[in-house]
CSV table of C-alpha atoms and ligand atoms in Angstrom, one decimal:
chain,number,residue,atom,x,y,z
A,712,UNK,CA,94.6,96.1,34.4
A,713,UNK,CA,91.9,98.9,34.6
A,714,UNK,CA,93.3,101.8,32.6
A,715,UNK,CA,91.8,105.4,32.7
A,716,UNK,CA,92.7,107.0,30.0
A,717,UNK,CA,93.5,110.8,29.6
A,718,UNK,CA,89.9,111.3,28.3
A,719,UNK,CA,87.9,108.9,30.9
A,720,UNK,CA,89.7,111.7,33.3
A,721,UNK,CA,89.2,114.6,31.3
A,722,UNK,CA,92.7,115.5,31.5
A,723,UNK,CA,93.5,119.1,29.8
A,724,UNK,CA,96.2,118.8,26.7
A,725,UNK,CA,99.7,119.2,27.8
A,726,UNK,CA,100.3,122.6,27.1
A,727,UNK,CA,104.1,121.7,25.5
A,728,UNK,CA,104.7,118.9,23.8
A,729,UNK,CA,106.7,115.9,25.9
A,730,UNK,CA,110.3,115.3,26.2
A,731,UNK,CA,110.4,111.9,24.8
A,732,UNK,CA,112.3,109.1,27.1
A,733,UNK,CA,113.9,105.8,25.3
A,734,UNK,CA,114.2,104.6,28.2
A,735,UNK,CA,114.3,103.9,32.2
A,736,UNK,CA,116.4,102.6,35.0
A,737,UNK,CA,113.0,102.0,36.3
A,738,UNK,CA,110.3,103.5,38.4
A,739,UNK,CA,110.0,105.6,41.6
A,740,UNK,CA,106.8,105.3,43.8
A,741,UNK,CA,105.1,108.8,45.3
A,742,UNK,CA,102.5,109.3,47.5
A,743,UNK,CA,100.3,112.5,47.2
A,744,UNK,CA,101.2,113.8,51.1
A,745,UNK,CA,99.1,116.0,52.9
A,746,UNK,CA,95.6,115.4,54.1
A,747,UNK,CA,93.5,112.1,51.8
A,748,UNK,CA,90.0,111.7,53.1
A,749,UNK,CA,90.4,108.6,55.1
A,750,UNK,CA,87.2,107.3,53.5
A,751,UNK,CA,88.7,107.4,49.8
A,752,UNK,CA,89.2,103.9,49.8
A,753,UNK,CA,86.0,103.1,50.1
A,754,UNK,CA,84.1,101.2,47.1
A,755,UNK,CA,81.8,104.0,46.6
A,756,UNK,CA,84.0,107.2,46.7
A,757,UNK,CA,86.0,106.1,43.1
A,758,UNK,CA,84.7,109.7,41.8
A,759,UNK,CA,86.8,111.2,44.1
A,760,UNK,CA,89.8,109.6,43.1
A,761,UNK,CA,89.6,111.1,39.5
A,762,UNK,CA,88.7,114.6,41.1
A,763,UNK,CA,91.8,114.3,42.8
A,764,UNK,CA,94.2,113.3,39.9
A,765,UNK,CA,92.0,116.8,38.3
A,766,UNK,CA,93.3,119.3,41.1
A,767,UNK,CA,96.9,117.8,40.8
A,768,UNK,CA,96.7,118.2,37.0
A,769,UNK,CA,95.3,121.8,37.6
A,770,UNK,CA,97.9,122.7,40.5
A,771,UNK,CA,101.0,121.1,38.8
A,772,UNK,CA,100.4,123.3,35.3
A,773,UNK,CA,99.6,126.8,37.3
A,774,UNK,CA,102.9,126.8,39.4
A,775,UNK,CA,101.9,125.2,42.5
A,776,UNK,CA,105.8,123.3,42.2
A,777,UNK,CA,107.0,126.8,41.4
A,778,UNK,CA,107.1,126.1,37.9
A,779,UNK,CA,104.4,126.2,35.8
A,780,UNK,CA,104.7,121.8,34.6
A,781,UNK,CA,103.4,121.2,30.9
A,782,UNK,CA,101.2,118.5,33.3
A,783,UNK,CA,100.8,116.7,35.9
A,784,UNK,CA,104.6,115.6,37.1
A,785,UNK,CA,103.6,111.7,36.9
A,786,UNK,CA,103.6,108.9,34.1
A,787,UNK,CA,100.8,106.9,35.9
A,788,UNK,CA,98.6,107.5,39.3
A,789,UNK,CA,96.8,104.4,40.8
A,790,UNK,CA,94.0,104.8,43.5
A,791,UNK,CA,93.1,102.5,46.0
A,792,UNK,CA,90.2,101.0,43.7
A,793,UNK,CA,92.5,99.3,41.7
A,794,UNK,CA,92.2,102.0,38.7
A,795,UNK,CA,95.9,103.5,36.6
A,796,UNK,CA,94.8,106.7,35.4
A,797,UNK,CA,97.5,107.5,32.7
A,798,UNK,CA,99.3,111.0,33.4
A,799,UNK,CA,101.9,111.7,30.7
A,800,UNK,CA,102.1,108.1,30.0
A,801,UNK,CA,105.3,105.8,28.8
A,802,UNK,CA,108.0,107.1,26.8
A,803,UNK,CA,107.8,110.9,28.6
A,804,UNK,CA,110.3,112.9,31.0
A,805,UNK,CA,108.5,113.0,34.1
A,806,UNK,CA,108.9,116.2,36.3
A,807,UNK,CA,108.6,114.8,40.2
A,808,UNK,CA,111.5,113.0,41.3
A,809,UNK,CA,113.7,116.0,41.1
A,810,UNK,CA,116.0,117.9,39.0
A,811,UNK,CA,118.2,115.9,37.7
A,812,UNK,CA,116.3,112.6,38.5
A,813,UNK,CA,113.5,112.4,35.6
A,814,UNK,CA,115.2,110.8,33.0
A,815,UNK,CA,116.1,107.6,35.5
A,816,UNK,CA,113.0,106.4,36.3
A,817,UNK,CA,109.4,106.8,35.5
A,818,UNK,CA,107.3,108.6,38.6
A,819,UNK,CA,104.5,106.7,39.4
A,820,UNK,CA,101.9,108.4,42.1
A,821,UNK,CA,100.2,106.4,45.2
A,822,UNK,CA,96.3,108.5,46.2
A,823,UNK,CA,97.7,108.0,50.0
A,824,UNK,CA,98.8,110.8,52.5
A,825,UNK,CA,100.2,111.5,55.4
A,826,UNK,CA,97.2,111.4,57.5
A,827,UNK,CA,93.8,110.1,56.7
A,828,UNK,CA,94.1,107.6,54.5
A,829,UNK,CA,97.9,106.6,54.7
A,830,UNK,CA,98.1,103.2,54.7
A,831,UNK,CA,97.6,101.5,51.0
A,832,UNK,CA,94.9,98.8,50.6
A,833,UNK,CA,95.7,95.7,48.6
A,834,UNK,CA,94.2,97.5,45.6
A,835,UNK,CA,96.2,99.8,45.4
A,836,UNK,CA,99.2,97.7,45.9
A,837,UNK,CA,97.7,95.4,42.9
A,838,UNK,CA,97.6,99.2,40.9
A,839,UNK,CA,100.7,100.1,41.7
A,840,UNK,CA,102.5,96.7,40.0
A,841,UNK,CA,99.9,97.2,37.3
A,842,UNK,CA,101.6,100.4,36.6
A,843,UNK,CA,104.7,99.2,36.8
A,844,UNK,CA,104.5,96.2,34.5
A,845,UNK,CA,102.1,98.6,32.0
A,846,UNK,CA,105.6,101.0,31.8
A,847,UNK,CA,108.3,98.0,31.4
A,848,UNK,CA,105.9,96.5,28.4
A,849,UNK,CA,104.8,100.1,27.1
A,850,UNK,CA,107.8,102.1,28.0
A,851,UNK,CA,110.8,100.0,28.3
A,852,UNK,CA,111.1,100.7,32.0
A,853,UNK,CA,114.2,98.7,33.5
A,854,UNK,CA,113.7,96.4,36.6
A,855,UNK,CA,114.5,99.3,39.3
A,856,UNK,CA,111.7,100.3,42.1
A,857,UNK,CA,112.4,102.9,44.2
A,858,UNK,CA,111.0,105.5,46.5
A,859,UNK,CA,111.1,109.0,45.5
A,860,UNK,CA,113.0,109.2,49.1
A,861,UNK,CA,115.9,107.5,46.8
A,862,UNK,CA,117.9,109.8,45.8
A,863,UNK,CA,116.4,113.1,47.2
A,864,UNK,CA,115.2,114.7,50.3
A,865,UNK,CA,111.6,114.3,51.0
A,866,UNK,CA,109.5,111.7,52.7
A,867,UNK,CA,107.6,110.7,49.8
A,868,UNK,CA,106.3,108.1,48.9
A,869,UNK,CA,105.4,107.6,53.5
A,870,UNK,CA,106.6,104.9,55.9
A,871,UNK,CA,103.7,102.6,54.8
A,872,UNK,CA,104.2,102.7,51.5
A,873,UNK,CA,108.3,103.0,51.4
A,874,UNK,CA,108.6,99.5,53.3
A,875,UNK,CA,106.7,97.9,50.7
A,876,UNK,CA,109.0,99.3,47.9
A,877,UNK,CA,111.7,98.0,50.0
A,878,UNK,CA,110.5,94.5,50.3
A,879,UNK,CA,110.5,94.2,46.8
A,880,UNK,CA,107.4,96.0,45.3
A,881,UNK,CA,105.4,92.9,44.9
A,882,UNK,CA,102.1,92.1,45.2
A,883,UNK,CA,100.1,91.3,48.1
B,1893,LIG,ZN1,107.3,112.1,45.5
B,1894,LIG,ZN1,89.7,105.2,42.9
């Protein structure tokens, strides 16, 4: 798998230290929502991706979820270039699937929206089961997919990328 690690994406330093996790049911998929340049996915644009997974970082620690997060709300995000950059990584509480619902499953984040780019590409269906099978070897993840729709009252992770969890999260 292609890893980015914390320091290929110049994350910033948790500004707490991590609730630690044994243990998961599993994983829930989320998409980013709102507007992705419909042109992410192409094979140049990969810069982007990381810029992205940067203003996420940024907006998740100054409040933007009405809490100020410690980082970014996600274990792993995977772009449509087949990259995992690792957010708070295996073995730590998540903070996006909702209260209550973090210590379940790991949250894992799709770089698709709800309009440009909102339908995934094989790569980043490929990334996603990358992620996946990095947190059941790294993080003792269970064998659960699921949407963050699961269990809570949003739309995320889209249509597109909901059927696919649906039909078993494999790959393409
Ligand atoms: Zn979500
Ligand atoms: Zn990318």
């Amino acid at each position: 798998m292609n890893l980015v690690t914390r320091a290929e994406w110049n994350a910033k330093k948790p500004s707490s230290p991590y609730t630690r996790l044994r243990s998961t049911k599993g994983v829930k998929i989320h998409y980013t929502g709102g507007k992705v340049p419909a042109d992410l996915a192409d094979a140049g644009n990969h810069d982007r991706c990381a810029d992205l997974v940067r203003d996420i970082q940024r907006m998740h620690m100054a409040g933007g979820r009405g809490e100020r997060y410690i980082d970014l709300g996600y274990n792993m995000v995977c772009c449509p270039h087949r990259q995992v950059f690792v957010g708070r990584g295996p073995h730590h509480l998540p903070a996006a699937n909702g209260a209550g619902l973090n210590s379940g499953h790991y949250a894992v984040l799709a770089l698709l929206g709800s309009s440009g780019l909102t339908e995934p590409n094989d790569d980043l269906l490929h990334a996603l089961v990358d992620a996946i099978e990095y947190l059941r070897e790294h993080g003792d993840a269970g064998r659960e997919v699921k949407g963050h729709r699961d269990g809570y009252d949003t739309s995320c992770p889209g249509d597109p990328l909901y059927r696919w969890v649906e039909a078993g999260a494999e790959r393409p």
